[in-house]
């Protein structure tokens, strides 16, 4: 089966054509419909975006403030701020949305699901051409869109960056397939800008594209000309993005890139994760890959192993695993025909029925996971009480006031309150791994404290003393995991002369931190007292 974007030519590029025709419409349309249902479920069950995108939003706002230049530092995330070494493409897109009036929470809630649905197009194309069938392509796309591990990091607030990177990475993988398996050299002209775009979006997804190119070249091509085609894509992408990474290197040195690579599992982090223990779900994915290899899809098996062992984040292995599961299903059905002839006679009808069942069950599963009462896939970092407390901080404290915010609401605090947090891991990977680990450890431990003494044990490492301490009440999250404070911590703090409650509502208490012996006049902020009732 052949689907060409370009008419084959040896001496010139012909007019490009979309690699889809009328026969793809029902299959791609069905997959997109499932994706839209999943997106609708997420929006219906999540009043606030899952996880956080405060740093992303503030970065976009700093780009706007710089007249769409490249800011050097993003303020408010610790006293020193965050070096802006992150690939900038998604932030520029978000800056445009912000200039058009998009709110911080609205953009983080609505944009990622939309981009996830768009990513099903290259997922379908990959499945169709890898597995040689439109029904198989639709099945692979459906498995991608109903996998909670894949959705968790793309449909949530962080999907402002990760979802576009996911879309571009899958598109780049499809270009690699056409370059190396189909020997369509015209696809180099497509793969090169796609690789440049993913380089400008997210470093881990760029590495995933590089790994995919290497696997597909080794599995399908293995020729010198194919290797050169891949080199054109890789080197060309680096050249096109040079204005960005050379600017960053001139400001912070090339070490800033290696420092960031040493966090979040680093390269090869998946191997260390496997050595520390493999989940049942990972074993199922690997088993599907093994079965697919038996059916002749060896490249899918190698691609899956690379995704499993090179990346600490399981979303990459689960994405490749979607193609492996479809391949495994095809192999099992083919093998079953020898002892169950009816399967062969009604194979297509059975496959379509199975796809409907899988899609229905998958939608039900993700709906269960999206509901905060039953699942933990999409936890919100903030609620109405947090937003009210942050807005109070933004109007009733000095612009120079500093805060220690306990719990995951800290990630959103700087963009909503326009105030500085002194403790938090967000963006610290761009300083150095030791700084990231120090902030991460202190943040997690302080946020799970149940006494004033515990908090004070974890905050001395800060660059300076905070002016305010923000304490969540009831249920809240720390790194996405549920925690609870039913008054133990705030009572412990209130019993210390050092802490004066200045704001309280049903979900948050804010304490002003007094200097020892200052007689109650704090160094930072207005000393205003408020409550949730205004």
Coordinates of C-alpha atoms in Angstrom, one line a residue:
X1 CA 0.0 0.0 0.0
X2 CA 1.5 3.4 -1.0
X3 CA 0.5 6.8 0.1
X4 CA 2.6 9.5 -1.3
X5 CA 2.8 13.2 -0.4
X6 CA 4.8 13.9 -3.5
X7 CA 4.6 12.4 -7.0
X8 CA 7.9 10.5 -7.3
X9 CA 10.5 12.5 -9.2
X10 CA 14.3 12.1 -9.4
X11 CA 15.2 15.6 -10.5
X12 CA 12.7 18.1 -8.9
X13 CA 10.1 18.5 -6.3
X14 CA 6.6 18.1 -7.6
X15 CA 3.5 19.8 -6.2
X16 CA 2.8 18.4 -2.7
X17 CA -0.4 16.5 -2.0
X18 CA -1.9 15.6 1.3
X19 CA -1.3 11.9 2.1
X20 CA -5.1 11.2 2.6
X21 CA -7.9 10.5 0.2
X22 CA -11.7 9.7 0.5
X23 CA -11.1 6.2 1.7
X24 CA -9.4 7.6 4.8
X25 CA -12.3 9.8 5.8
X26 CA -14.4 7.3 7.8
X27 CA -11.4 5.8 9.6
X28 CA -9.7 9.0 10.5
X29 CA -13.0 10.7 11.2
X30 CA -13.9 7.9 13.6
X31 CA -10.6 8.3 15.5
X32 CA -11.0 12.1 15.6
X33 CA -14.6 11.6 16.9
X34 CA -13.3 9.5 19.8
X35 CA -10.6 12.2 20.5
X36 CA -13.3 14.9 20.6
X37 CA -15.4 12.8 23.0
X38 CA -12.3 12.4 25.3
X39 CA -11.5 16.1 25.1
X40 CA -15.2 16.9 25.9
X41 CA -15.1 14.6 28.9
X42 CA -11.9 16.3 30.2
X43 CA -13.4 19.7 29.9
X44 CA -16.7 18.6 31.5
X45 CA -15.0 17.0 34.5
X46 CA -12.2 19.6 35.1
X47 CA -13.3 23.1 36.1
X48 CA -9.6 24.1 36.3
X49 CA -6.8 22.7 34.1
X50 CA -5.0 19.7 35.4
X51 CA -1.5 20.2 36.8
X52 CA 0.2 23.5 36.2
X53 CA 1.2 26.0 33.5
X54 CA 1.9 29.1 35.5
X55 CA 5.5 29.2 34.5
X56 CA 4.6 28.7 30.9
X57 CA 2.0 31.5 31.1
X58 CA 4.4 33.9 32.8
X59 CA 7.0 33.1 30.2
X60 CA 4.6 34.0 27.4
X61 CA 3.7 37.2 29.3
X62 CA 7.4 38.1 29.5
X63 CA 7.8 37.6 25.8
X64 CA 4.9 40.0 25.3
X65 CA 6.5 42.5 27.6
X66 CA 9.8 42.2 25.6
X67 CA 8.0 43.1 22.4
X68 CA 8.2 39.5 21.3
X69 CA 12.0 39.4 21.8
X70 CA 13.7 36.6 23.7
X71 CA 13.6 37.4 27.5
X72 CA 16.7 36.5 29.5
X73 CA 15.1 35.5 32.8
X74 CA 11.6 34.7 33.9
X75 CA 10.9 36.4 37.2
X76 CA 8.9 35.3 40.3
X77 CA 10.0 31.6 40.3
X78 CA 12.5 31.9 43.2
X79 CA 14.4 35.1 44.0
X80 CA 16.8 34.6 41.1
X81 CA 14.2 33.7 38.5
X82 CA 14.5 31.1 35.8
X83 CA 17.0 31.3 32.9
X84 CA 14.9 31.3 29.7
X85 CA 16.8 28.5 27.9
X86 CA 13.6 26.6 27.1
X87 CA 12.7 26.0 23.5
X88 CA 10.5 29.0 22.8
X89 CA 8.0 28.1 20.0
X90 CA 5.0 27.1 22.2
X91 CA 5.6 30.2 24.4
X92 CA 5.4 32.5 21.4
X93 CA 2.1 30.9 20.3
X94 CA 0.8 31.3 23.9
X95 CA 1.9 34.9 23.9
X96 CA -0.2 35.5 20.8
X97 CA -3.2 33.9 22.5
X98 CA -2.7 36.0 25.6
X99 CA -2.5 39.2 23.4
X100 CA -5.8 38.1 21.9
X101 CA -7.4 38.0 25.4
X102 CA -7.0 34.4 26.5
X103 CA -7.0 34.0 30.3
X104 CA -4.3 32.0 32.0
X105 CA -6.6 29.2 33.1
X106 CA -8.7 29.2 29.9
X107 CA -5.7 28.8 27.6
X108 CA -4.3 26.0 29.7
X109 CA -7.7 24.2 29.8
X110 CA -8.8 24.5 26.2
X111 CA -5.7 24.5 24.0
X112 CA -4.1 21.2 25.0
X113 CA -7.2 19.0 24.3
X114 CA -7.5 20.6 20.9
X115 CA -3.9 19.9 20.0
X116 CA -4.2 16.3 21.3
X117 CA -7.1 15.7 18.9
X118 CA -5.0 17.2 16.0
X119 CA -2.1 14.8 17.0
X120 CA -4.4 11.9 16.1
X121 CA -3.9 12.7 12.4
X122 CA -0.2 11.7 12.3
X123 CA -1.0 8.9 14.7
X124 CA -3.5 7.5 12.2
X125 CA -1.1 8.0 9.3
X126 CA 1.7 6.2 11.2
X127 CA -0.6 3.3 12.1
X128 CA -2.1 3.1 8.6
X129 CA 1.3 2.9 6.9
X130 CA 3.3 1.0 9.6
X131 CA 0.6 -1.7 9.9
X132 CA -0.7 -1.6 6.3
X133 CA -4.4 -0.8 6.7
X134 CA -6.8 2.0 7.4
X135 CA -8.7 0.1 10.1
X136 CA -5.4 -0.6 11.8
X137 CA -4.4 3.0 11.6
X138 CA -7.7 4.0 13.2
X139 CA -7.3 1.4 15.9
X140 CA -3.8 2.7 16.7
X141 CA -5.0 6.3 16.9
X142 CA -7.9 5.3 19.2
X143 CA -5.5 3.5 21.5
X144 CA -3.4 6.6 21.7
X145 CA -6.3 8.8 22.6
X146 CA -7.8 6.6 25.3
X147 CA -4.5 5.8 27.1
X148 CA -4.5 7.7 30.4
X149 CA -0.7 7.7 30.6
X150 CA -0.5 9.4 27.2
X151 CA -3.3 11.8 28.0
X152 CA -2.1 12.8 31.5
X153 CA 0.8 14.8 30.2
X154 CA -0.6 16.1 26.9
X155 CA -4.3 17.0 27.7
X156 CA -3.4 18.7 31.0
X157 CA -2.1 22.3 31.4
X158 CA 1.5 21.3 30.6
X159 CA 0.1 20.3 27.2
X160 CA 0.4 23.9 26.2
X161 CA 4.0 22.8 25.4
X162 CA 3.9 19.0 25.4
X163 CA 0.8 18.6 23.1
X164 CA 2.3 20.6 20.2
X165 CA 5.6 18.7 20.7
X166 CA 3.6 15.5 20.6
X167 CA 1.9 16.5 17.4
X168 CA 5.2 17.5 15.8
X169 CA 7.0 14.4 17.0
X170 CA 4.4 12.0 15.6
X171 CA 4.5 14.0 12.3
X172 CA 8.3 13.8 12.3
X173 CA 8.1 10.0 12.9
X174 CA 5.7 9.7 9.9
X175 CA 8.2 11.7 7.7
X176 CA 11.0 9.3 8.9
X177 CA 8.9 6.3 7.8
X178 CA 8.4 7.7 4.4
X179 CA 12.1 8.6 4.0
X180 CA 13.5 5.3 5.1
X181 CA 10.9 2.6 4.3
X182 CA 9.4 4.1 1.2
X183 CA 12.6 5.7 0.0
X184 CA 10.7 8.9 -0.8
X185 CA 13.6 11.4 -0.6
X186 CA 11.1 14.2 -1.2
X187 CA 10.0 13.7 2.5
X188 CA 13.4 15.1 3.6
X189 CA 11.9 18.5 2.7
X190 CA 9.0 17.7 5.1
X191 CA 11.1 16.1 7.8
X192 CA 13.6 18.9 8.1
X193 CA 11.3 21.7 9.1
X194 CA 9.3 19.3 11.3
X195 CA 12.5 18.4 13.2
X196 CA 13.4 22.1 13.5
X197 CA 9.9 22.9 14.9
X198 CA 10.1 20.1 17.5
X199 CA 13.6 21.3 18.5
X200 CA 12.0 24.7 19.1
X201 CA 9.2 23.1 21.2
X202 CA 10.5 20.5 23.6
X203 CA 14.0 18.8 24.0
X204 CA 12.7 15.4 25.1
X205 CA 10.4 15.1 22.1
X206 CA 13.2 16.2 19.8
X207 CA 15.3 13.3 21.2
X208 CA 12.3 10.9 20.6
X209 CA 12.4 12.0 16.9
X210 CA 16.1 11.4 16.7
X211 CA 15.7 7.9 18.1
X212 CA 12.8 7.2 15.7
X213 CA 15.0 8.3 12.7
X214 CA 17.8 6.0 13.8
X215 CA 15.5 3.0 14.4
X216 CA 13.7 3.5 11.1
X217 CA 16.9 3.9 9.2
X218 CA 18.4 0.8 10.8
X219 CA 15.2 -1.2 10.3
X220 CA 14.2 -0.2 6.8
X221 CA 17.1 1.3 5.0
X222 CA 20.7 0.9 6.2
X223 CA 22.1 2.6 3.1
X224 CA 24.6 5.4 3.0
X225 CA 22.2 7.6 1.0
X226 CA 19.5 7.0 3.7
X227 CA 22.0 7.9 6.4
X228 CA 22.8 11.1 4.5
X229 CA 19.1 11.9 4.2
X230 CA 18.7 11.6 7.9
X231 CA 21.8 13.7 8.5
X232 CA 20.3 16.4 6.3
X233 CA 17.2 16.4 8.5
X234 CA 19.2 16.5 11.7
X235 CA 21.9 19.0 10.7
X236 CA 19.4 21.1 8.8
X237 CA 17.2 21.3 11.9
X238 CA 20.1 22.4 14.0
X239 CA 21.0 25.1 11.5
X240 CA 17.5 26.4 11.3
X241 CA 17.2 26.7 15.0
X242 CA 20.7 28.1 15.5
X243 CA 19.6 31.7 16.1
X244 CA 17.8 30.5 19.2
X245 CA 20.3 28.1 20.7
X246 CA 23.3 30.3 20.0
X247 CA 21.5 33.2 21.7
X248 CA 20.9 31.0 24.8
X249 CA 24.5 29.6 24.8
X250 CA 25.9 33.2 24.6
X251 CA 23.9 34.1 27.7
X252 CA 24.2 31.0 29.8
X253 CA 26.8 28.8 28.1
X254 CA 26.2 25.4 26.6
X255 CA 26.1 23.9 30.1
X256 CA 22.6 25.1 30.5
X257 CA 21.4 22.4 28.0
X258 CA 23.4 19.6 29.6
X259 CA 22.2 20.6 33.1
X260 CA 18.6 20.4 32.0
X261 CA 19.2 17.0 30.4
X262 CA 20.4 15.7 33.8
X263 CA 17.0 16.1 35.4
X264 CA 13.6 14.4 34.9
X265 CA 15.3 11.0 34.4
X266 CA 17.8 12.2 31.8
X267 CA 18.8 10.2 28.7
X268 CA 18.5 6.5 29.4
X269 CA 16.2 7.1 32.4
X270 CA 13.9 4.4 31.2
X271 CA 16.5 1.7 31.8
X272 CA 17.0 2.8 35.4
X273 CA 13.2 2.8 35.8
X274 CA 13.0 -0.8 34.5
X275 CA 15.9 -1.9 36.7
X276 CA 14.0 -0.5 39.7
X277 CA 10.9 -2.4 38.8
X278 CA 8.5 -2.9 35.8
X279 CA 4.8 -2.2 36.1
X280 CA 2.3 -4.7 34.9
X281 CA 1.2 -2.3 32.2
X282 CA 4.7 -1.9 30.9
X283 CA 5.0 -5.7 30.7
X284 CA 1.8 -5.9 28.7
X285 CA 3.1 -3.3 26.3
X286 CA 6.4 -5.1 25.9
X287 CA 4.5 -8.4 25.4
X288 CA 2.5 -6.8 22.7
X289 CA 5.7 -5.7 21.0
X290 CA 7.1 -9.2 21.2
X291 CA 3.9 -10.6 19.5
X292 CA 4.1 -7.9 16.8
X293 CA 7.7 -8.9 16.1
X294 CA 6.5 -12.5 15.5
X295 CA 4.2 -11.1 12.9
X296 CA 7.1 -9.5 11.0
X297 CA 6.9 -6.0 12.5
X298 CA 10.4 -6.1 13.9
X299 CA 10.9 -2.3 13.6
X300 CA 7.9 -1.7 15.9
X301 CA 9.5 -4.0 18.4
X302 CA 12.9 -2.2 18.4
X303 CA 11.1 1.2 18.4
X304 CA 9.2 0.1 21.5
X305 CA 12.3 -1.1 23.3
X306 CA 14.1 2.2 22.5
X307 CA 11.1 4.2 23.9
X308 CA 11.0 2.0 27.0
X309 CA 14.6 2.0 27.9
X310 CA 15.8 5.5 26.7
X311 CA 13.0 7.6 28.2
X312 CA 12.0 7.7 31.9
X313 CA 8.6 9.1 30.9
X314 CA 6.3 6.1 30.1
X315 CA 4.2 8.2 27.7
X316 CA 6.7 7.5 24.9
X317 CA 6.6 3.7 25.3
X318 CA 2.8 3.8 25.6
X319 CA 2.5 5.8 22.4
X320 CA 4.6 3.3 20.5
X321 CA 2.8 0.6 22.3
X322 CA -0.4 1.6 20.6
X323 CA 1.0 0.5 17.3
X324 CA 2.4 -2.7 18.9
X325 CA -0.9 -3.6 20.4
X326 CA -2.6 -3.4 17.0
X327 CA 0.1 -5.4 15.4
X328 CA -0.2 -8.0 18.1
X329 CA -3.9 -8.2 17.6
X330 CA -3.5 -8.8 13.9
X331 CA -1.0 -11.6 14.5
X332 CA -3.3 -13.3 17.0
X333 CA -6.2 -13.1 14.7
X334 CA -4.2 -14.5 11.8
X335 CA -3.0 -17.4 14.0
X336 CA -6.5 -18.2 15.3
X337 CA -7.9 -18.8 11.8
X338 CA -6.3 -22.3 11.8
X339 CA -8.5 -23.5 14.7
X340 CA -11.4 -21.1 14.3
X341 CA -12.2 -20.7 10.6
X342 CA -15.1 -18.3 11.3
X343 CA -12.7 -15.7 12.3
X344 CA -11.2 -15.6 8.8
X345 CA -14.6 -15.4 7.2
X346 CA -15.8 -12.5 9.3
X347 CA -12.5 -10.9 10.1
X348 CA -13.3 -7.4 9.0
X349 CA -16.6 -7.2 10.8
X350 CA -15.1 -8.7 14.0
X351 CA -12.3 -6.1 13.8
X352 CA -14.7 -3.2 13.4
X353 CA -16.8 -4.5 16.3
X354 CA -13.7 -4.9 18.5
X355 CA -12.6 -1.3 17.6
X356 CA -16.0 0.0 18.7
X357 CA -15.8 -2.0 22.0
X358 CA -12.3 -0.8 22.7
X359 CA -13.2 2.8 21.9
X360 CA -16.3 2.7 24.2
X361 CA -14.4 1.0 27.0
X362 CA -11.5 3.4 26.6
X363 CA -13.7 6.5 26.8
X364 CA -15.3 5.1 29.9
X365 CA -11.9 4.4 31.4
X366 CA -10.6 7.9 30.8
X367 CA -13.8 9.4 32.0
X368 CA -13.3 7.5 35.3
X369 CA -9.7 8.7 35.4
X370 CA -10.6 12.4 34.7
X371 CA -13.1 12.5 37.5
X372 CA -11.3 13.7 40.6
X373 CA -13.7 11.7 42.8
X374 CA -12.6 8.4 41.2
X375 CA -9.3 8.9 39.4
X376 CA -6.0 10.7 39.7
X377 CA -4.9 11.2 36.1
X378 CA -5.8 14.9 35.9
X379 CA -5.5 16.5 39.3
X380 CA -6.1 20.3 39.5
X381 CA -3.4 22.3 41.2
X382 CA -5.9 25.0 42.2
X383 CA -9.5 25.6 43.1
X384 CA -11.7 28.7 43.8
X385 CA -10.2 29.1 47.2
X386 CA -6.7 29.2 45.8
X387 CA -7.6 31.7 43.2
X388 CA -9.2 34.0 45.7
X389 CA -6.2 33.8 48.0
X390 CA -3.8 34.5 45.1
X391 CA -5.9 37.5 44.0
X392 CA -5.8 38.8 47.6
X393 CA -2.0 38.5 47.6
X394 CA -1.8 40.4 44.3
X395 CA -3.8 43.4 45.7
X396 CA -3.0 43.4 49.4
X397 CA 0.7 42.8 49.6
X398 CA 3.7 44.8 48.4
X399 CA 4.9 44.0 44.8
X400 CA 8.2 43.1 46.4
X401 CA 6.7 40.6 48.8
X402 CA 8.0 37.1 48.7
X403 CA 6.1 33.9 49.5
X404 CA 6.6 30.3 50.4
X405 CA 3.6 28.5 49.0
X406 CA 3.0 25.0 50.2
X407 CA 1.3 22.5 47.8
X408 CA 1.0 22.5 44.0
X409 CA -0.9 25.8 44.0
X410 CA 2.6 27.3 44.1
X411 CA 3.1 26.6 40.4
X412 CA 0.2 28.9 39.5
X413 CA 0.8 31.5 42.2
X414 CA 3.3 33.8 40.4
X415 CA 1.2 34.4 37.3
X416 CA -2.1 34.9 39.3
X417 CA -0.7 36.9 42.2
X418 CA 2.2 38.6 40.4
X419 CA 4.4 37.8 43.4
X420 CA 7.6 35.8 43.9
X421 CA 7.7 32.3 45.4
X422 CA 11.0 31.4 47.0
X423 CA 10.6 27.6 46.9
X424 CA 9.7 25.4 44.0
X425 CA 11.3 23.1 41.4
X426 CA 9.7 24.6 38.3
X427 CA 12.3 25.8 35.9
X428 CA 15.2 25.0 38.2
X429 CA 16.5 22.4 35.8
X430 CA 17.8 25.2 33.7
X431 CA 20.1 26.4 36.5
X432 CA 21.7 23.1 37.4
X433 CA 20.7 19.6 38.6
X434 CA 21.8 20.2 42.2
X435 CA 19.6 23.3 42.4
X436 CA 16.7 21.5 40.9
X437 CA 17.1 18.6 43.4
X438 CA 17.5 20.9 46.3
X439 CA 14.3 22.9 45.5
X440 CA 12.4 19.7 44.7
X441 CA 13.3 18.0 47.9
X442 CA 12.6 21.1 50.1
X443 CA 9.4 21.8 48.3
X444 CA 8.0 18.3 48.6
X445 CA 9.0 17.9 52.3
X446 CA 7.8 21.3 53.4
X447 CA 4.5 20.8 51.5
X448 CA 3.8 17.6 53.4
X449 CA 4.6 19.0 56.8
X450 CA 2.1 18.9 59.6
X451 CA 3.9 21.2 62.1
X452 CA 5.6 24.6 62.1
X453 CA 8.9 23.0 63.2
X454 CA 8.8 20.7 60.2
X455 CA 8.3 23.6 57.8
X456 CA 11.2 25.5 59.4
X457 CA 13.5 22.6 58.9
X458 CA 13.0 22.7 55.2
X459 CA 13.0 26.4 54.5
X460 CA 16.5 27.6 55.8
X461 CA 18.1 26.7 52.5
X462 CA 16.1 29.4 50.7
X463 CA 18.0 32.4 49.2
X464 CA 16.1 34.7 51.7
X465 CA 13.4 34.7 54.3
X466 CA 9.9 34.8 53.0
X467 CA 7.5 37.6 53.9
X468 CA 4.5 35.3 53.7
X469 CA 3.7 31.6 54.1
X470 CA 0.7 30.2 52.1
X471 CA -0.8 27.1 53.7
X472 CA -3.6 25.0 52.0
X473 CA -6.4 23.5 54.1
X474 CA -8.3 20.3 53.5
X475 CA -7.3 18.3 50.4
X476 CA -4.6 19.6 48.1
X477 CA -1.9 18.1 45.9
X478 CA 1.9 17.8 46.1
X479 CA 3.5 16.8 42.7
X480 CA 0.0 15.7 41.7
X481 CA -0.5 13.4 44.7
X482 CA -3.3 14.0 47.2
X483 CA -2.4 15.4 50.6
X484 CA -4.5 16.7 53.4
X485 CA -4.2 19.3 56.2
X486 CA -7.3 19.5 58.4
X487 CA -6.0 22.3 60.6
X488 CA -3.0 20.6 62.2
X489 CA -0.4 22.7 60.4
X490 CA -2.2 26.1 60.6
X491 CA -2.9 25.7 64.3
X492 CA 0.8 24.8 64.9
X493 CA 1.9 28.0 63.0
X494 CA -0.7 30.2 64.7
X495 CA 0.8 29.1 68.1
X496 CA 4.1 30.6 67.1
X497 CA 4.7 34.3 67.6
X498 CA 6.6 34.4 64.3
X499 CA 3.5 33.7 62.2
X500 CA 0.5 36.1 62.0
X501 CA -2.6 35.0 60.0
X502 CA -3.5 37.7 57.6
X503 CA -5.9 36.0 55.2
X504 CA -8.1 32.9 55.5
X505 CA -10.9 31.3 53.5
X506 CA -12.2 27.8 53.4
X507 CA -9.2 26.4 51.6
X508 CA -6.2 28.6 52.4
X509 CA -4.5 30.4 55.3
X510 CA -1.8 33.0 54.6
X511 CA 0.6 33.9 57.4
X512 CA 2.8 37.0 57.5
X513 CA 6.3 35.9 58.7
X514 CA 7.6 38.3 61.3
X515 CA 11.2 39.1 61.9
X516 CA 12.3 37.9 65.3
X517 CA 11.8 40.8 67.7
X518 CA 10.2 43.1 65.2
X519 CA 7.2 43.6 67.5
X520 CA 4.8 42.5 64.8
X521 CA 5.7 44.8 61.9
X522 CA 6.7 42.6 59.0
X523 CA 9.4 43.4 56.6
X524 CA 7.4 42.7 53.5
X525 CA 3.8 43.4 52.5
X526 CA 1.1 45.6 53.9
X527 CA 0.2 43.5 57.0
X528 CA -3.4 43.6 55.8
X529 CA -5.8 41.0 57.2
X530 CA -8.6 39.5 55.1
X531 CA -10.9 36.6 54.9
X532 CA -12.7 34.7 52.3
X533 CA -15.9 36.7 52.7
X534 CA -14.3 40.0 51.8

